[in-house]
Coordinates of C-alpha atoms (C1' of nucleotides) in Angstrom, one line a residue:
Chain C
X24 CA 144.9 71.5 113.6
X25 CA 144.0 72.8 110.3
X26 CA 143.4 76.4 109.9
X27 CA 139.9 76.7 111.2
X28 CA 139.1 80.3 111.4
X29 CA 136.7 80.3 114.2
X30 CA 135.3 83.6 113.3
X31 CA 134.1 82.1 109.9
X32 CA 131.5 79.9 111.3
X33 CA 133.4 76.8 109.9
X34 CA 133.4 75.2 113.3
X35 CA 130.5 72.4 113.9
X36 CA 130.3 73.2 117.6
X37 CA 129.4 76.7 116.4
X38 CA 126.7 75.7 114.0
X39 CA 125.3 73.6 116.6
X40 CA 125.3 76.3 119.2
X41 CA 123.6 78.4 116.7
X42 CA 120.6 76.1 116.9
X43 CA 120.6 75.0 120.6
X44 CA 122.7 77.6 121.9
X45 CA 120.2 79.2 124.1
X46 CA 118.9 77.9 127.5
X47 CA 115.0 77.7 126.2
X48 CA 116.0 76.1 122.9
X49 CA 118.1 73.3 124.8
X50 CA 115.4 73.1 127.2
X51 CA 112.9 72.7 124.5
X52 CA 114.9 69.8 123.2
X53 CA 115.0 68.2 126.5
X54 CA 111.3 68.3 126.7
X55 CA 111.0 66.8 123.2
X56 CA 113.1 63.9 124.4
X57 CA 111.0 63.4 127.4
X58 CA 108.2 63.1 125.1
X59 CA 106.4 66.4 125.1
X60 CA 104.8 67.0 122.0
X61 CA 102.3 69.8 122.6
X62 CA 102.7 73.5 122.5
X63 CA 101.2 74.3 125.9
X64 CA 103.0 71.5 127.6
X65 CA 106.4 72.9 126.1
X66 CA 105.6 76.2 127.4
X67 CA 104.8 75.1 131.0
X68 CA 107.3 72.5 131.4
X69 CA 110.3 74.6 130.1
X70 CA 108.9 77.6 131.9
X71 CA 109.0 80.0 129.1
X72 CA 106.5 82.4 127.7
X73 CA 104.3 81.5 124.8
X74 CA 105.9 83.8 122.4
X75 CA 109.3 82.2 123.2
X76 CA 107.8 78.7 122.8
X77 CA 106.4 79.7 119.5
X78 CA 109.8 81.3 118.4
X79 CA 111.7 78.4 119.6
X80 CA 109.6 75.6 118.1
X81 CA 109.5 77.3 114.8
X82 CA 113.4 77.6 114.9
X83 CA 113.9 74.2 115.9
X84 CA 111.3 73.0 113.2
X85 CA 113.1 75.0 110.6
X86 CA 116.4 73.6 111.5
X87 CA 115.2 70.2 111.3
X88 CA 115.3 69.0 114.9
X89 CA 111.5 68.9 115.3
X90 CA 108.9 68.1 112.9
X91 CA 105.3 69.7 112.9
X92 CA 102.8 67.0 112.6
X93 CA 98.9 67.8 112.5
X94 CA 96.8 65.3 114.3
X95 CA 93.2 64.7 115.1
X96 CA 91.6 63.0 117.9
X97 CA 88.1 61.8 117.6
X98 CA 85.6 64.6 118.1
X99 CA 88.4 67.1 118.6
X100 CA 89.6 69.7 116.2
X101 CA 93.0 69.6 114.1
X102 CA 95.9 70.1 116.2
X103 CA 99.7 70.2 115.8
X104 CA 102.4 68.2 117.7
X105 CA 106.3 68.6 117.5
X106 CA 108.1 65.4 117.4
X107 CA 111.6 64.6 117.3
X108 CA 113.1 64.0 113.9
X109 CA 116.2 61.9 113.3
X110 CA 118.4 65.0 113.6
X111 CA 116.9 65.9 116.9
X112 CA 117.3 62.4 118.2
X113 CA 121.0 62.7 117.2
X114 CA 121.3 65.4 119.8
X115 CA 120.7 62.9 122.6
X116 CA 124.4 62.5 123.4
X117 CA 124.7 66.2 124.1
X118 CA 121.6 66.4 126.1
X119 CA 122.6 63.3 128.2
X120 CA 126.2 64.9 128.5
X121 CA 124.8 68.1 129.9
X122 CA 122.7 66.0 132.4
X123 CA 125.7 64.0 133.3
X124 CA 127.9 67.2 133.9
X125 CA 125.2 69.1 135.6
X126 CA 124.4 66.2 138.0
X127 CA 128.0 65.8 138.8
X128 CA 129.3 69.4 139.0
X129 CA 126.4 71.7 139.7
X130 CA 125.7 72.1 143.2
X131 CA 122.5 70.8 144.6
X132 CA 121.6 69.3 141.3
X133 CA 122.3 65.7 142.1
X134 CA 118.6 64.8 142.6
X135 CA 118.1 63.1 139.2
X136 CA 119.8 60.4 137.5
X137 CA 119.4 58.5 134.2
X138 CA 118.9 54.6 134.1
X139 CA 118.7 52.2 131.1
X140 CA 115.4 50.8 131.0
X141 CA 116.3 47.3 130.0
X142 CA 118.9 46.9 132.8
X143 CA 118.5 49.4 135.2
X144 CA 122.1 50.6 135.2
X145 CA 123.2 54.3 135.2
X146 CA 123.5 55.8 131.8
X147 CA 126.9 57.5 130.9
X148 CA 128.1 59.2 127.9
X149 CA 131.3 57.9 126.5
X150 CA 133.6 59.2 123.8
X151 CA 134.8 56.2 121.6
X152 CA 136.3 55.9 118.4
X153 CA 135.2 53.5 115.6
X154 CA 137.9 51.2 116.5
X155 CA 136.0 50.6 119.8
X156 CA 138.7 52.4 122.0
X157 CA 137.8 54.7 124.9
X158 CA 139.1 58.1 123.9
X159 CA 140.7 60.5 126.2
X160 CA 140.8 64.3 125.6
X161 CA 144.4 64.5 124.8
X162 CA 144.0 61.7 122.2
X163 CA 141.7 63.6 119.7
X164 CA 142.8 65.1 116.6
X165 CA 140.8 67.3 114.3
X166 CA 140.9 66.7 110.7
X167 CA 139.8 68.4 107.3
X168 CA 137.8 65.8 105.3
X169 CA 137.9 66.4 101.5
X170 CA 135.1 63.9 101.2
X171 CA 133.7 60.7 102.4
X172 CA 136.7 58.8 101.6
X173 CA 139.8 61.0 101.9
X174 CA 140.9 62.8 105.1
X175 CA 143.9 64.9 105.6
X176 CA 145.2 64.6 108.9
X177 CA 146.7 67.1 111.1
X178 CA 147.5 67.1 114.8
X179 CA 145.5 69.3 116.9
X180 CA 147.5 69.6 119.9
X181 CA 147.8 73.1 121.1
X182 CA 148.3 74.9 118.1
X183 CA 145.6 76.7 116.1
X184 CA 146.2 79.1 113.1
Chain T
X25 CA 109.2 58.7 128.4
X26 CA 108.7 58.7 132.2
X27 CA 106.4 61.1 133.6
X28 CA 108.9 62.5 136.2
X29 CA 109.2 65.8 135.4
X30 CA 112.5 67.6 136.3
X31 CA 111.2 70.9 137.5
X32 CA 112.6 74.2 136.9
X33 CA 115.7 74.8 138.8
X34 CA 116.4 71.1 139.5
X35 CA 117.3 69.9 136.0
X36 CA 121.2 69.1 135.6
X37 CA 120.8 70.2 132.0
X38 CA 119.5 73.6 133.1
X39 CA 122.2 74.1 135.5
X40 CA 124.9 73.2 132.8
X41 CA 123.3 75.6 130.5
X42 CA 123.8 78.4 133.0
X43 CA 127.5 77.9 132.7
X44 CA 128.0 77.0 129.2
X45 CA 124.8 78.2 127.7
X46 CA 126.1 81.0 125.4
X47 CA 127.8 80.7 122.3
X48 CA 131.1 82.2 123.4
X49 CA 131.1 80.4 126.6
X50 CA 130.9 77.1 124.8
X51 CA 133.7 78.0 122.3
X52 CA 135.6 79.2 125.0
X53 CA 135.6 75.7 126.4
X54 CA 136.2 74.3 123.1
X55 CA 139.5 76.3 122.9
X56 CA 140.5 75.3 126.3
X57 CA 139.8 71.8 125.1
X58 CA 142.1 72.4 122.0
X59 CA 144.9 73.6 124.3
X60 CA 144.5 77.2 124.2
X61 CA 145.6 78.8 127.7
X62 CA 146.3 82.5 127.2
X63 CA 143.9 85.4 127.2
X64 CA 144.7 86.9 123.9
X65 CA 144.5 83.3 122.3
X66 CA 141.1 82.9 123.4
X67 CA 139.9 86.2 122.4
X68 CA 141.5 85.9 118.9
X69 CA 140.4 82.2 118.4
X70 CA 136.9 82.4 119.7
X71 CA 136.5 85.7 117.8
X72 CA 135.3 87.7 120.7
X73 CA 136.1 90.9 122.2
X74 CA 138.5 91.2 125.1
X75 CA 135.4 92.2 127.3
X76 CA 133.6 89.3 126.5
X77 CA 136.7 87.1 126.8
X78 CA 137.4 88.2 130.5
X79 CA 133.8 87.8 131.4
X80 CA 133.6 84.3 130.1
X81 CA 137.0 83.4 131.6
X82 CA 136.0 84.9 134.9
X83 CA 132.7 83.1 134.8
X84 CA 134.1 79.8 133.7
X85 CA 136.8 80.0 136.4
X86 CA 134.4 80.7 139.0
X87 CA 132.3 77.7 138.0
X88 CA 135.2 75.5 138.2
X89 CA 135.8 74.7 134.5
X90 CA 138.9 76.4 134.4
X91 CA 141.5 77.2 136.8
X92 CA 143.8 80.4 136.6
X93 CA 147.3 79.6 137.0
X94 CA 150.1 82.1 137.3
X95 CA 153.4 81.2 135.5
X96 CA 156.6 82.9 134.6
X97 CA 159.0 82.1 131.7
X98 CA 162.5 83.2 132.4
X99 CA 163.2 86.9 131.7
X100 CA 159.4 87.4 131.3
X101 CA 156.9 89.0 133.6
X102 CA 154.4 87.0 135.4
X103 CA 151.4 85.8 133.6
X104 CA 148.2 83.8 133.9
X105 CA 147.0 80.9 131.9
X106 CA 143.8 79.4 132.0
X107 CA 143.7 75.5 132.0
X108 CA 141.0 72.9 132.1
X109 CA 140.2 71.5 135.5
X110 CA 138.9 67.9 136.0
X111 CA 135.3 69.4 135.8
X112 CA 136.1 71.3 132.6
X113 CA 137.4 68.1 131.0
X114 CA 134.3 66.3 132.0
X115 CA 132.5 68.5 129.4
X116 CA 134.2 66.9 126.5
X117 CA 131.5 64.6 125.6
X118 CA 129.1 67.8 125.3
X119 CA 131.7 69.5 123.2
X120 CA 132.5 66.3 120.9
X121 CA 128.6 65.6 120.9
X122 CA 128.1 69.1 119.6
X123 CA 130.9 68.7 117.1
X124 CA 129.4 65.6 115.8
X125 CA 125.9 67.0 115.4
X126 CA 127.1 69.9 113.7
X127 CA 129.3 68.1 111.4
X128 CA 126.5 65.7 110.5
X129 CA 123.4 68.2 110.3
X130 CA 124.7 71.7 109.9
X131 CA 125.1 72.5 106.2
X132 CA 128.5 73.5 105.0
X133 CA 130.1 72.3 108.0
X134 CA 130.7 68.7 107.1
X135 CA 134.4 69.3 106.1
X136 CA 135.6 68.6 109.6
X137 CA 135.9 65.4 111.6
X138 CA 137.6 64.2 114.8
X139 CA 139.9 61.2 114.9
X140 CA 141.5 59.0 117.6
X141 CA 145.3 59.7 117.4
X142 CA 146.3 56.2 118.5
X143 CA 144.3 54.4 115.7
X144 CA 143.1 56.9 113.3
X145 CA 139.6 56.0 113.6
X146 CA 136.6 58.5 113.7
X147 CA 135.5 59.5 117.0
X148 CA 132.0 59.0 118.1
X149 CA 130.0 59.9 121.3
X150 CA 128.1 57.2 122.8
X151 CA 125.5 56.5 125.2
X152 CA 126.0 53.6 127.1
X153 CA 124.9 52.2 130.4
X154 CA 127.2 50.9 133.4
X155 CA 126.3 47.4 132.1
X156 CA 127.9 48.2 129.1
X157 CA 125.0 48.4 126.6
X158 CA 124.5 50.6 124.0
X159 CA 121.5 52.7 124.8
X160 CA 118.9 54.2 122.5
X161 CA 116.8 57.3 123.1
X162 CA 113.8 55.3 124.0
X163 CA 115.5 53.3 126.6
X164 CA 116.4 56.0 128.9
X165 CA 114.5 56.6 132.2
X166 CA 114.9 59.5 134.5
X167 CA 114.8 58.7 138.2
X168 CA 114.8 60.7 141.3
X169 CA 117.8 60.0 143.6
X170 CA 117.1 60.0 147.1
X171 CA 118.6 63.0 148.8
X172 CA 118.6 64.4 152.4
X173 CA 118.1 68.1 152.3
X174 CA 116.0 69.7 150.1
X175 CA 116.7 73.5 149.7
X176 CA 113.8 74.7 151.8
X177 CA 111.4 74.0 149.0
X178 CA 111.2 77.8 148.3
X179 CA 112.6 77.6 144.8
X180 CA 109.2 76.8 143.0
X181 CA 108.9 80.2 141.3
X182 CA 107.2 78.5 138.3
X183 CA 106.6 74.8 139.1
X184 CA 106.0 72.4 136.1
X185 CA 103.3 69.9 136.6
Chain I
dA11 C1' 74.3 81.7 117.5
dG12 C1' 77.7 82.2 121.1
dG13 C1' 81.0 80.2 124.1
dC14 C1' 85.2 77.7 125.0
dT15 C1' 89.8 76.0 123.9
dG16 C1' 94.2 75.2 121.9
dA17 C1' 97.4 77.4 119.5
dC18 C1' 99.5 80.6 118.6
dT19 C1' 100.6 86.4 117.3
dT20 C1' 101.3 91.1 118.7
dT21 C1' 103.0 94.7 121.5
dA22 C1' 105.9 96.8 124.6
dG23 C1' 109.3 96.5 127.6
dT24 C1' 113.4 94.3 130.2
dT25 C1' 117.6 91.7 130.8
dA26 C1' 121.7 89.3 129.0
dG27 C1' 125.2 89.1 125.7
dT28 C1' 128.0 91.2 122.8
dC29 C1' 130.9 94.8 120.5
dA30 C1' 134.4 98.6 119.5
dA31 C1' 137.4 101.5 121.8
dA32 C1' 139.7 103.7 125.2
dG33 C1' 141.9 103.5 129.5
dT34 C1' 144.6 101.1 133.3
dC35 C1' 148.4 98.7 135.4
dA36 C1' 152.5 95.8 136.1
dG37 C1' 156.9 94.9 135.1
dA38 C1' 160.8 93.8 131.9
dA39 C1' 163.5 96.0 128.2
dA40 C1' 165.7 100.1 126.4
Chain O
dT24 C1' 163.5 107.0 133.4
dT25 C1' 160.4 106.1 129.8
dT26 C1' 158.7 102.7 126.9
dC27 C1' 156.4 98.7 125.4
dT28 C1' 153.5 94.5 126.0
dG29 C1' 150.2 91.2 127.8
dA30 C1' 146.2 91.3 130.3
dC31 C1' 142.8 93.0 131.5
dT32 C1' 138.5 96.8 132.9
dT33 C1' 135.5 100.4 131.6
dT34 C1' 132.3 102.7 129.1
dG35 C1' 128.6 103.2 126.1
dA36 C1' 125.9 101.1 122.6
dC37 C1' 123.7 97.7 120.0
dT38 C1' 121.2 93.2 119.4
dA39 C1' 119.1 88.9 120.8
dA40 C1' 116.4 86.5 124.0
dC41 C1' 113.2 87.0 126.9
dT42 C1' 108.9 88.4 129.5
dA43 C1' 103.7 89.5 130.5
dA44 C1' 99.7 90.8 128.9
dA45 C1' 96.4 91.1 125.4
dG46 C1' 94.5 89.9 121.1
dT47 C1' 93.4 86.4 117.0
dC48 C1' 91.6 82.6 114.9
dA49 C1' 89.7 77.8 114.0
dG50 C1' 86.6 74.8 115.0
dC51 C1' 84.0 71.6 118.3
dC52 C1' 80.2 72.2 121.6
dT53 C1' 75.7 73.5 123.6

DNA sequence: AGGCTGACTTTAGTTAGTCAAAGTCAGAAA
DNA sequence: TTTCTGACTTTGACTAACTAAAGTCAGCCT
């Protein structure tokens, strides 16, 4: 693989973990997926303190995963709700991947499953390529991309630095 | 979004985050995935201290994501290497999902991409169902899977509503 | 006017994760 | 026998993440 110095913060995984790398941040995103939008509901359903909820909602909003949207019901005062942005929705494969992994491997956690509304089948997260092939772990290479159109390839296998 | 709420302690995402919920734990899995097996390599490539490396490798091994395997080269002393187990390999969609998200959304990180060795096409993480349909966020339902023994019901430190 | 409520903020303290640096230890090499 | 090295462990300290509890504030309601 190209010389991606991990310590330099270049790795996208690292960037992503900086945003949703804490338990409560990830669970906050989970709740956003489930449709939770209000402050107190996030607080209660994730099981975190109000201070943590405020901090996480603020950070996730600043990072562009959630959007703070004022709304007003009839006869009620103005309120804010937190809704998923496109960037937040893009995190779905990660959440579902974690869900799958946890359901399969964490003891005693196999109580929940995910289904496709339309057909009722179990949901799975797959790694594929644009060519439509199913990809196995050992078939993945990391490449440096100069821009949208050019890519400099390099095998990733077993050698860093 | 369904109103079935994965109560604290039962959600698979939470379980998974307990195992790989820290920056360094996730990056350690990234390295394992890239083919790193030796202690010092993990330490250096993740950019963590030896103490943290030891703690994370021990925890990930205990959780069954890595396997400690003694090996010996001729004329060299016995050593240990840490290799991915099946459970660790199952985390690949999560890692790649984070990679995709980070490459797409974190600024300054869009220089890396993943490709399928066999055909050179870009890799993507897809959410599908067993019926083969591509699934969109709003089409996901969470369901309770019937299970026999419930863990004494005593785990409700804070129950979500 | 005063109360109530949702949505926070502030304060003060705890726990988890991390680091650098030094120490340990097994065993091959000199 | 002593040294060297890879693979750790230990120590002590710092920081991020978290908590409970109390305080703030806007604004609808009676």
